[in-house]
Short mmCIF file of N, CA and C and ligand atoms in Angstrom, two decimals:
data_model
loop_
_atom_site.label_atom_id
_atom_site.label_comp_id
_atom_site.label_asym_id
_atom_site.label_seq_id
_atom_site.Cartn_x
_atom_site.Cartn_y
_atom_site.Cartn_z
N MET A 1 86.04 73.61 -81.76
CA MET A 1 86.31 72.60 -81.03
C MET A 1 87.20 72.74 -79.69
N SER A 2 86.85 72.25 -78.77
CA SER A 2 87.69 72.30 -77.78
C SER A 2 89.09 71.28 -77.83
N ASP A 3 90.00 71.59 -76.89
CA ASP A 3 91.51 71.23 -77.01
C ASP A 3 91.47 69.69 -76.26
N VAL A 4 90.37 69.29 -75.90
CA VAL A 4 90.62 67.92 -75.07
C VAL A 4 90.39 66.89 -76.06
N MET A 5 90.12 66.95 -77.45
CA MET A 5 90.07 65.96 -78.04
C MET A 5 91.18 65.17 -78.50
N THR A 6 91.27 63.98 -78.78
CA THR A 6 92.36 63.17 -79.31
C THR A 6 92.36 63.52 -80.90
N SER A 7 93.26 63.46 -81.59
CA SER A 7 93.34 63.88 -83.02
C SER A 7 92.43 63.11 -83.73
N GLU A 8 92.06 61.61 -83.19
CA GLU A 8 91.26 60.76 -84.02
C GLU A 8 89.86 61.50 -83.83
N GLN A 9 89.50 62.08 -82.66
CA GLN A 9 88.05 62.49 -82.30
C GLN A 9 87.96 63.79 -83.26
N ARG A 10 89.26 64.38 -83.05
CA ARG A 10 89.29 65.81 -83.99
C ARG A 10 88.82 65.55 -85.47
N SER A 11 89.76 64.54 -85.76
CA SER A 11 89.40 64.51 -87.46
C SER A 11 87.76 63.96 -87.75
N ARG A 12 87.27 62.87 -86.81
CA ARG A 12 85.90 62.69 -86.59
C ARG A 12 84.94 63.86 -86.51
N CYS A 13 85.47 64.81 -85.70
CA CYS A 13 84.65 66.07 -85.52
C CYS A 13 84.65 66.77 -86.82
N MET A 14 85.92 67.08 -87.41
CA MET A 14 85.87 67.99 -88.37
C MET A 14 84.70 67.25 -89.55
N ALA A 15 84.94 66.14 -89.57
CA ALA A 15 84.06 65.44 -90.67
C ALA A 15 82.67 65.66 -90.54
N SER A 16 82.59 65.74 -89.19
CA SER A 16 81.05 65.98 -88.88
C SER A 16 80.61 67.35 -88.99
N ILE A 17 81.55 68.32 -88.79
CA ILE A 17 81.03 69.69 -88.81
C ILE A 17 81.15 70.06 -90.44
N LYS A 18 82.20 69.61 -91.33
CA LYS A 18 82.07 69.95 -92.47
C LYS A 18 80.84 69.37 -92.98
N GLY A 19 80.31 68.36 -92.49
CA GLY A 19 79.14 68.27 -91.92
C GLY A 19 77.90 67.61 -93.15
N LYS A 20 77.89 68.27 -93.82
CA LYS A 20 76.45 67.76 -94.51
C LYS A 20 76.85 66.93 -95.53
N ASP A 21 77.73 66.94 -96.15
CA ASP A 21 78.24 66.41 -97.37
C ASP A 21 79.35 65.13 -96.93
N THR A 22 79.37 64.68 -95.60
CA THR A 22 80.21 63.91 -95.12
C THR A 22 80.12 62.56 -96.17
N LYS A 23 81.14 61.69 -96.05
CA LYS A 23 81.05 60.71 -96.89
C LYS A 23 80.02 59.50 -96.91
N PRO A 24 79.64 59.08 -95.53
CA PRO A 24 78.54 58.28 -95.41
C PRO A 24 77.44 58.57 -95.87
N GLU A 25 77.09 59.76 -95.60
CA GLU A 25 75.82 60.13 -96.36
C GLU A 25 75.97 60.09 -97.98
N MET A 26 77.13 60.65 -98.64
CA MET A 26 77.27 60.69 -99.87
C MET A 26 77.19 59.33 -100.53
N ILE A 27 77.53 58.26 -99.80
CA ILE A 27 77.39 56.86 -100.01
C ILE A 27 75.87 56.57 -100.56
N VAL A 28 75.09 56.88 -99.36
CA VAL A 28 73.68 56.45 -99.32
C VAL A 28 72.87 57.13 -100.66
N ARG A 29 73.34 58.54 -100.57
CA ARG A 29 72.77 59.25 -101.53
C ARG A 29 72.82 58.53 -103.03
N LYS A 30 74.04 58.44 -103.39
CA LYS A 30 74.80 57.96 -104.57
C LYS A 30 74.07 56.41 -104.93
N TYR A 31 74.01 55.60 -104.03
CA TYR A 31 73.33 54.48 -104.15
C TYR A 31 71.76 54.42 -104.53
N LEU A 32 71.21 55.18 -103.60
CA LEU A 32 69.77 55.53 -103.80
C LEU A 32 69.28 55.98 -105.36
N PHE A 33 70.36 57.14 -105.61
CA PHE A 33 70.07 57.75 -106.64
C PHE A 33 70.32 56.71 -107.97
N SER A 34 71.34 56.08 -107.74
CA SER A 34 71.61 54.87 -108.93
C SER A 34 70.31 53.85 -109.01
N ARG A 35 69.57 53.68 -108.10
CA ARG A 35 68.51 52.88 -108.01
C ARG A 35 67.44 53.58 -108.49
N GLY A 36 67.63 54.87 -109.00
CA GLY A 36 66.31 55.37 -109.71
C GLY A 36 65.56 56.49 -108.50
N LEU A 37 66.02 56.60 -107.46
CA LEU A 37 64.95 57.33 -106.65
C LEU A 37 65.42 58.59 -106.50
N ARG A 38 64.33 59.60 -106.39
CA ARG A 38 64.77 60.86 -106.46
C ARG A 38 64.44 61.45 -104.87
N PHE A 39 65.22 62.40 -104.52
CA PHE A 39 64.94 62.79 -103.16
C PHE A 39 65.45 64.49 -102.78
N ARG A 40 65.18 65.19 -101.75
CA ARG A 40 65.59 66.10 -101.41
C ARG A 40 66.61 65.90 -100.43
N VAL A 41 67.80 66.96 -100.04
CA VAL A 41 68.59 66.71 -99.07
C VAL A 41 68.49 67.92 -98.07
N GLN A 42 69.02 67.57 -96.75
CA GLN A 42 69.09 68.44 -95.89
C GLN A 42 67.69 69.46 -95.77
N VAL A 43 66.69 68.90 -95.93
CA VAL A 43 65.36 69.57 -95.56
C VAL A 43 65.36 70.50 -94.20
N ARG A 44 65.53 71.61 -94.41
CA ARG A 44 65.63 72.22 -93.18
C ARG A 44 64.09 72.50 -92.47
N LYS A 45 63.04 72.40 -93.13
CA LYS A 45 61.58 72.74 -92.43
C LYS A 45 61.23 71.54 -91.83
N LEU A 46 61.89 70.29 -92.05
CA LEU A 46 61.49 69.50 -91.38
C LEU A 46 62.34 69.11 -89.99
N PRO A 47 61.85 68.74 -89.12
CA PRO A 47 62.60 68.32 -87.72
C PRO A 47 63.72 67.64 -87.91
N GLY A 48 65.08 68.17 -87.29
CA GLY A 48 66.29 67.37 -87.41
C GLY A 48 67.08 67.60 -88.88
N ASN A 49 66.47 68.42 -89.79
CA ASN A 49 66.86 68.59 -91.24
C ASN A 49 67.61 67.11 -91.57
N PRO A 50 66.48 66.21 -91.82
CA PRO A 50 66.76 64.97 -92.32
C PRO A 50 67.95 65.12 -93.50
N ASP A 51 68.49 64.01 -93.41
CA ASP A 51 69.77 64.30 -94.45
C ASP A 51 69.11 63.92 -95.92
N ILE A 52 68.18 63.00 -96.13
CA ILE A 52 67.82 62.52 -97.23
C ILE A 52 66.05 62.52 -96.98
N VAL A 53 65.63 63.15 -98.04
CA VAL A 53 64.00 63.16 -98.09
C VAL A 53 63.34 62.58 -99.15
N LEU A 54 62.56 61.39 -99.10
CA LEU A 54 61.76 61.05 -100.38
C LEU A 54 60.41 61.07 -100.01
N PRO A 55 59.86 62.25 -100.73
CA PRO A 55 58.52 62.53 -100.64
C PRO A 55 57.57 61.39 -100.99
N LYS A 56 57.84 60.91 -102.25
CA LYS A 56 57.27 59.94 -102.75
C LYS A 56 57.00 58.93 -101.75
N TYR A 57 57.84 58.44 -101.07
CA TYR A 57 57.55 57.22 -100.27
C TYR A 57 57.55 57.72 -98.69
N LYS A 58 57.29 58.90 -98.44
CA LYS A 58 57.03 59.81 -97.13
C LYS A 58 57.86 59.09 -96.22
N THR A 59 59.32 59.36 -96.57
CA THR A 59 60.45 58.44 -95.95
C THR A 59 61.69 59.47 -95.69
N VAL A 60 62.13 59.50 -94.53
CA VAL A 60 63.37 60.45 -94.36
C VAL A 60 64.51 59.53 -93.82
N ILE A 61 65.76 59.80 -94.02
CA ILE A 61 66.64 59.01 -93.43
C ILE A 61 67.78 59.93 -93.12
N PHE A 62 68.39 59.56 -92.06
CA PHE A 62 69.32 60.31 -91.32
C PHE A 62 70.55 59.39 -91.36
N VAL A 63 71.75 59.84 -91.77
CA VAL A 63 73.05 59.13 -91.63
C VAL A 63 73.76 59.60 -90.43
N ASN A 64 73.80 58.98 -89.36
CA ASN A 64 74.32 59.44 -88.39
C ASN A 64 75.80 58.84 -87.98
N GLY A 65 76.56 59.85 -87.52
CA GLY A 65 77.91 59.45 -87.05
C GLY A 65 77.91 58.64 -85.89
N CYS A 66 78.52 57.72 -85.73
CA CYS A 66 78.54 56.75 -84.53
C CYS A 66 78.92 57.53 -83.41
N PHE A 67 80.03 58.44 -83.32
CA PHE A 67 80.41 59.20 -82.20
C PHE A 67 79.63 60.24 -81.55
N TRP A 68 78.99 61.09 -82.54
CA TRP A 68 78.28 62.14 -82.17
C TRP A 68 76.79 61.66 -81.69
N HIS A 69 76.35 60.71 -82.28
CA HIS A 69 74.87 60.22 -82.46
C HIS A 69 74.89 58.89 -80.98
N GLY A 70 76.18 58.78 -80.69
CA GLY A 70 76.23 57.95 -79.34
C GLY A 70 75.69 56.49 -79.93
N HIS A 71 76.24 55.82 -80.84
CA HIS A 71 75.88 54.46 -81.19
C HIS A 71 76.54 53.46 -79.98
N GLU A 72 75.58 53.35 -79.06
CA GLU A 72 76.06 52.42 -78.27
C GLU A 72 76.36 50.95 -78.57
N GLY A 73 77.60 50.63 -78.11
CA GLY A 73 78.09 49.39 -78.25
C GLY A 73 78.81 49.40 -79.40
N CYS A 74 79.06 50.55 -80.11
CA CYS A 74 80.04 50.38 -81.72
C CYS A 74 81.33 50.71 -81.17
N ARG A 75 81.97 50.20 -82.24
CA ARG A 75 83.18 50.47 -81.72
C ARG A 75 83.68 51.97 -82.14
N TYR A 76 83.02 52.37 -82.94
CA TYR A 76 83.38 53.75 -83.17
C TYR A 76 82.96 55.00 -82.32
N PHE A 77 82.16 54.19 -81.18
CA PHE A 77 81.54 55.10 -80.44
C PHE A 77 82.31 54.90 -78.96
N ARG A 78 83.42 55.81 -78.92
CA ARG A 78 84.04 55.48 -77.44
C ARG A 78 84.33 56.87 -77.01
N LEU A 79 83.73 57.15 -75.66
CA LEU A 79 84.03 58.54 -75.01
C LEU A 79 85.57 58.64 -74.87
N PRO A 80 85.80 59.89 -74.83
CA PRO A 80 87.58 60.43 -74.65
C PRO A 80 87.81 60.03 -73.15
N LYS A 81 89.08 59.81 -73.12
CA LYS A 81 89.43 59.24 -71.50
C LYS A 81 89.18 60.66 -70.54
N SER A 82 89.50 61.61 -71.26
CA SER A 82 89.41 62.91 -70.35
C SER A 82 87.79 63.99 -70.67
N ASN A 83 87.94 64.42 -69.58
CA ASN A 83 86.53 65.01 -69.61
C ASN A 83 85.45 64.09 -69.92
N ILE A 84 85.39 63.11 -69.48
CA ILE A 84 84.24 62.09 -69.87
C ILE A 84 82.61 62.72 -69.39
N GLU A 85 82.71 63.50 -68.41
CA GLU A 85 81.49 63.73 -68.11
C GLU A 85 80.83 64.78 -69.38
N PHE A 86 81.99 65.85 -69.78
CA PHE A 86 81.52 66.73 -70.67
C PHE A 86 80.94 66.19 -72.07
N TRP A 87 81.84 65.14 -72.44
CA TRP A 87 81.30 64.32 -73.60
C TRP A 87 80.02 63.54 -73.61
N LYS A 88 80.06 62.94 -72.10
CA LYS A 88 78.82 62.03 -71.73
C LYS A 88 77.44 62.93 -72.09
N GLU A 89 77.61 64.14 -71.45
CA GLU A 89 76.58 64.99 -71.65
C GLU A 89 76.17 65.41 -72.99
N LYS A 90 77.28 65.78 -73.73
CA LYS A 90 77.18 66.20 -75.05
C LYS A 90 76.43 65.22 -75.95
N ILE A 91 77.06 63.92 -75.74
CA ILE A 91 76.22 63.05 -76.67
C ILE A 91 75.12 62.61 -76.14
N GLU A 92 74.79 62.69 -74.94
CA GLU A 92 73.28 62.30 -74.35
C GLU A 92 72.48 63.50 -75.02
N ARG A 93 72.71 64.54 -75.07
CA ARG A 93 71.89 65.77 -75.56
C ARG A 93 71.80 65.35 -77.00
N ASN A 94 72.34 64.85 -77.92
CA ASN A 94 72.27 64.85 -79.30
C ASN A 94 71.30 63.58 -79.32
N VAL A 95 71.70 62.43 -78.63
CA VAL A 95 70.86 61.40 -78.56
C VAL A 95 69.53 61.67 -78.17
N ALA A 96 68.97 62.57 -77.15
CA ALA A 96 67.63 62.84 -77.18
C ALA A 96 67.06 63.79 -77.81
N ARG A 97 67.93 64.49 -78.47
CA ARG A 97 67.43 65.40 -79.54
C ARG A 97 67.10 64.80 -80.89
N ASP A 98 68.00 63.49 -81.03
CA ASP A 98 67.50 62.62 -82.33
C ASP A 98 65.89 61.95 -81.80
N VAL A 99 65.94 61.54 -80.61
CA VAL A 99 64.70 61.14 -80.47
C VAL A 99 63.51 61.80 -80.45
N ARG A 100 63.95 62.94 -80.03
CA ARG A 100 62.45 64.15 -80.02
C ARG A 100 62.20 64.36 -81.63
N ASN A 101 63.43 64.42 -82.66
CA ASN A 101 63.02 64.66 -83.77
C ASN A 101 62.31 63.47 -84.58
N GLU A 102 62.72 62.53 -84.08
CA GLU A 102 62.05 61.42 -84.58
C GLU A 102 60.76 61.08 -84.48
N ALA A 103 60.46 61.52 -83.34
CA ALA A 103 59.17 61.60 -82.77
C ALA A 103 58.22 62.60 -83.38
N GLU A 104 58.82 63.72 -83.66
CA GLU A 104 58.20 64.77 -84.50
C GLU A 104 57.80 64.38 -85.78
N LEU A 105 58.76 63.73 -86.63
CA LEU A 105 58.59 63.52 -87.81
C LEU A 105 57.65 62.41 -87.93
N LYS A 106 57.59 61.37 -87.24
CA LYS A 106 56.61 60.47 -87.31
C LYS A 106 55.20 60.87 -87.18
N ALA A 107 55.15 62.22 -85.97
CA ALA A 107 53.64 62.62 -85.78
C ALA A 107 53.13 63.44 -87.00
N LEU A 108 54.22 63.74 -87.76
CA LEU A 108 53.86 64.56 -89.03
C LEU A 108 53.68 63.24 -90.13
N GLY A 109 53.83 61.93 -89.92
CA GLY A 109 53.49 60.97 -90.95
C GLY A 109 54.69 60.48 -91.53
N TRP A 110 55.73 60.95 -91.17
CA TRP A 110 57.03 60.22 -92.21
C TRP A 110 57.41 59.11 -91.58
N ARG A 111 57.81 58.25 -92.29
CA ARG A 111 58.87 56.99 -91.63
C ARG A 111 60.23 57.74 -91.76
N VAL A 112 60.54 57.25 -90.41
CA VAL A 112 61.92 57.46 -90.10
C VAL A 112 62.91 56.41 -90.25
N VAL A 113 64.13 56.60 -91.04
CA VAL A 113 65.13 55.41 -91.31
C VAL A 113 66.52 56.02 -90.94
N GLY A 114 67.12 55.28 -89.95
CA GLY A 114 68.26 55.64 -89.53
C GLY A 114 69.41 54.70 -90.12
N VAL A 115 70.38 55.28 -90.72
CA VAL A 115 71.61 54.73 -91.17
C VAL A 115 72.88 55.03 -90.27
N TRP A 116 73.43 54.02 -89.69
CA TRP A 116 74.76 54.41 -88.70
C TRP A 116 75.81 54.43 -89.85
N GLU A 117 76.74 55.06 -89.59
CA GLU A 117 78.04 54.96 -90.36
C GLU A 117 78.96 54.05 -90.40
N CYS A 118 78.75 53.21 -89.40
CA CYS A 118 79.50 51.99 -89.41
C CYS A 118 78.63 51.00 -90.42
N GLU A 119 77.76 50.92 -90.67
CA GLU A 119 76.82 50.02 -91.33
C GLU A 119 77.32 50.14 -92.81
N ILE A 120 77.88 51.14 -93.21
CA ILE A 120 78.13 51.24 -94.63
C ILE A 120 79.83 51.66 -94.47
N LYS A 121 80.15 51.29 -93.67
CA LYS A 121 81.66 51.49 -93.53
C LYS A 121 82.69 50.70 -94.34
N THR A 122 82.38 49.61 -94.55
CA THR A 122 83.20 48.70 -95.27
C THR A 122 82.64 48.26 -96.40
N VAL A 123 83.41 48.17 -97.55
CA VAL A 123 82.67 47.88 -98.89
C VAL A 123 81.91 46.60 -98.96
N ALA A 124 82.44 45.59 -98.16
CA ALA A 124 81.72 44.21 -97.97
C ALA A 124 80.25 44.26 -97.60
N GLN A 125 80.21 44.87 -96.30
CA GLN A 125 78.72 44.58 -95.93
C GLN A 125 77.74 45.93 -96.62
N ARG A 126 78.63 47.01 -97.07
CA ARG A 126 77.75 48.06 -97.56
C ARG A 126 76.64 47.41 -98.60
N GLU A 127 77.26 46.95 -99.40
CA GLU A 127 76.47 46.64 -100.74
C GLU A 127 75.10 46.23 -100.22
N GLU A 128 75.41 44.85 -99.29
CA GLU A 128 74.09 44.39 -98.99
C GLU A 128 73.35 45.01 -97.98
N TYR A 129 73.80 46.02 -97.16
CA TYR A 129 72.94 46.97 -96.40
C TYR A 129 72.25 47.87 -97.38
N LEU A 130 72.94 48.61 -98.34
CA LEU A 130 72.16 49.59 -99.05
C LEU A 130 71.11 48.86 -99.92
N LYS A 131 70.98 47.69 -100.26
CA LYS A 131 70.00 46.82 -101.03
C LYS A 131 68.95 46.56 -100.09
N ARG A 132 69.20 46.45 -98.72
CA ARG A 132 68.05 46.02 -97.97
C ARG A 132 67.33 47.57 -97.65
N LEU A 133 68.27 48.52 -97.76
CA LEU A 133 67.71 49.91 -97.43
C LEU A 133 66.74 50.33 -98.38
N TYR A 134 67.06 50.12 -99.87
CA TYR A 134 66.33 50.45 -100.83
C TYR A 134 64.95 49.74 -100.77
N ASN A 135 65.27 48.35 -100.68
CA ASN A 135 63.74 47.36 -100.51
C ASN A 135 62.97 48.04 -99.57
N ARG A 136 63.51 48.57 -98.21
CA ARG A 136 62.47 48.92 -97.26
C ARG A 136 62.03 50.34 -97.64
N ILE A 137 62.67 51.10 -98.36
CA ILE A 137 62.15 52.16 -98.90
C ILE A 137 60.89 52.08 -99.77
N VAL A 138 61.15 51.08 -100.70
CA VAL A 138 60.29 51.21 -101.56
C VAL A 138 59.12 50.04 -101.54
N ASN A 139 59.31 49.36 -100.38
CA ASN A 139 58.24 48.41 -100.27
C ASN A 139 57.61 48.66 -98.68
N PRO A 140 57.26 49.84 -98.34
CA PRO A 140 57.04 50.24 -96.82
C PRO A 140 56.01 49.22 -96.35
N THR A 141 55.33 48.39 -97.17
CA THR A 141 54.04 47.62 -96.48
C THR A 141 54.76 46.32 -96.16
N GLN A 142 55.78 46.19 -96.82
CA GLN A 142 56.52 44.67 -96.56
C GLN A 142 57.00 44.46 -95.08
N SER A 143 56.67 43.25 -94.59
CA SER A 143 57.08 43.35 -93.01
C SER A 143 58.62 43.18 -92.89
N TYR A 144 59.02 43.99 -92.01
CA TYR A 144 60.67 43.76 -91.74
C TYR A 144 60.96 44.00 -90.14
N HIS A 145 62.02 43.56 -89.97
CA HIS A 145 62.23 43.93 -88.49
C HIS A 145 62.36 45.30 -88.27
N ILE A 146 61.51 45.94 -87.13
CA ILE A 146 61.49 47.21 -86.72
C ILE A 146 62.31 47.67 -85.56
N GLU A 147 63.32 48.36 -85.88
CA GLU A 147 64.19 48.59 -84.69
C GLU A 147 63.49 49.96 -83.88
N THR A 148 62.54 49.76 -82.72
CA THR A 148 62.01 50.88 -82.10
C THR A 148 62.70 51.44 -80.95
N ASP A 149 63.81 50.56 -80.70
CA ASP A 149 64.51 50.81 -79.37
C ASP A 149 65.54 52.00 -79.38
N MET A 150 65.25 52.94 -80.25
CA MET A 150 66.45 53.97 -80.58
C MET A 150 66.77 54.64 -79.25
N ASP A 151 65.73 54.64 -78.50
CA ASP A 151 66.26 55.41 -77.23
C ASP A 151 66.76 54.34 -76.10
N ASN A 152 66.57 53.17 -76.26
CA ASN A 152 67.08 52.12 -75.48
C ASN A 152 68.50 51.76 -75.70
N GLN A 153 69.48 52.60 -74.97
CA GLN A 153 70.89 52.48 -75.09
C GLN A 153 71.45 51.56 -74.83
N SER A 154 70.58 50.25 -74.03
CA SER A 154 71.30 49.22 -73.48
C SER A 154 71.37 48.26 -74.89
N ILE A 155 70.93 48.63 -75.71
CA ILE A 155 70.82 47.50 -77.17
C ILE A 155 72.34 47.86 -77.59
N ALA A 156 72.86 46.83 -77.61
CA ALA A 156 74.33 46.62 -78.31
C ALA A 156 74.23 46.27 -79.82
N ALA A 157 75.09 46.96 -80.36
CA ALA A 157 75.24 46.93 -81.72
C ALA A 157 75.86 45.70 -82.42
N GLU A 158 75.20 44.83 -83.13
CA GLU A 158 75.89 43.84 -83.66
C GLU A 158 76.28 44.00 -85.04
N PRO A 159 77.13 43.32 -85.57
CA PRO A 159 77.50 43.65 -86.94
C PRO A 159 76.10 43.31 -87.82
N GLU A 160 75.67 42.32 -87.52
CA GLU A 160 74.27 41.98 -88.45
C GLU A 160 72.95 42.24 -88.07
N SER A 161 73.07 43.33 -87.10
CA SER A 161 71.64 43.96 -86.65
C SER A 161 71.32 45.01 -87.70
N GLU A 162 70.10 44.99 -87.78
CA GLU A 162 69.49 45.89 -88.81
C GLU A 162 69.12 47.24 -87.82
N GLN A 163 69.85 48.40 -88.31
CA GLN A 163 69.47 49.39 -87.72
C GLN A 163 68.46 50.55 -88.54
N ILE A 164 67.52 49.90 -88.88
CA ILE A 164 66.64 50.58 -89.49
C ILE A 164 65.40 50.66 -88.38
N TYR A 165 64.91 51.93 -88.07
CA TYR A 165 63.69 51.89 -87.47
C TYR A 165 63.12 52.87 -87.72
N GLY A 166 61.79 52.71 -87.21
CA GLY A 166 60.60 53.39 -88.02
C GLY A 166 59.48 52.56 -88.06
N ASN A 167 58.29 53.20 -88.74
CA ASN A 167 57.00 52.52 -88.93
C ASN A 167 56.67 52.86 -90.03
N ASN A 168 55.52 52.15 -90.53
CA ASN A 168 55.10 52.24 -91.90
C ASN A 168 53.67 53.10 -91.70
N HIS A 169 53.43 53.48 -90.79
CA HIS A 169 52.37 54.27 -90.69
C HIS A 169 50.89 53.61 -91.26
N SER A 170 50.59 52.81 -90.86
CA SER A 170 49.63 51.74 -91.62
C SER A 170 48.18 51.98 -90.75
ZN1 LIG B 1 78.15 52.18 -85.11
#
C-alpha cells in the first residue's frame, strides 16, 4: 500500500488485506453457525468470491468494509485528504465491481445479501441486526424491505436503515 494513507486508513487497509478472516465477517459467520446454519466460505468459483455461501437457501452474503466498498454517507467512509482523486477512483472501481458481481450472482439464481461492517460494529445494534439477517435467510419468501439501490450512491446510510439487498427470485 502506498504512503499516502493515514495510520487510521492503514490499519483499516491491513485489516482488509489480511482479508478474508476479518472480524466483521467472523462475527456474522459465528452467529449464523450458532443458529444452525451451515455454509461455505470464500467460494472462489462464484463471482466476487462471496464471503458466506448458503447453498440450501441459494443465498450469498458479502460482509463489506465501509471504506473499501464506499459506504456512502457512512462515518467510516471518508476519503483521505490527500490524493483524493486516486482514492475516489479506487473506491469507485470497487463499487462498480460489487455491482457487477451482484448482477452476475443474481443471474445465476443467487440471492445476494450485503452486510456493512458498521451495521455490526457495536454490540448493541449487532444482535438485533443479526437476528433480522438470519430471518431473512431462512424466510426468503417473507416480505421485507429490499434495498435495490446498491449502485445509487446518493443514498445516505442511516443507523436504522436496512442494508439488505437482493431479491428472492420468485
Ligand atoms: Zn458503513
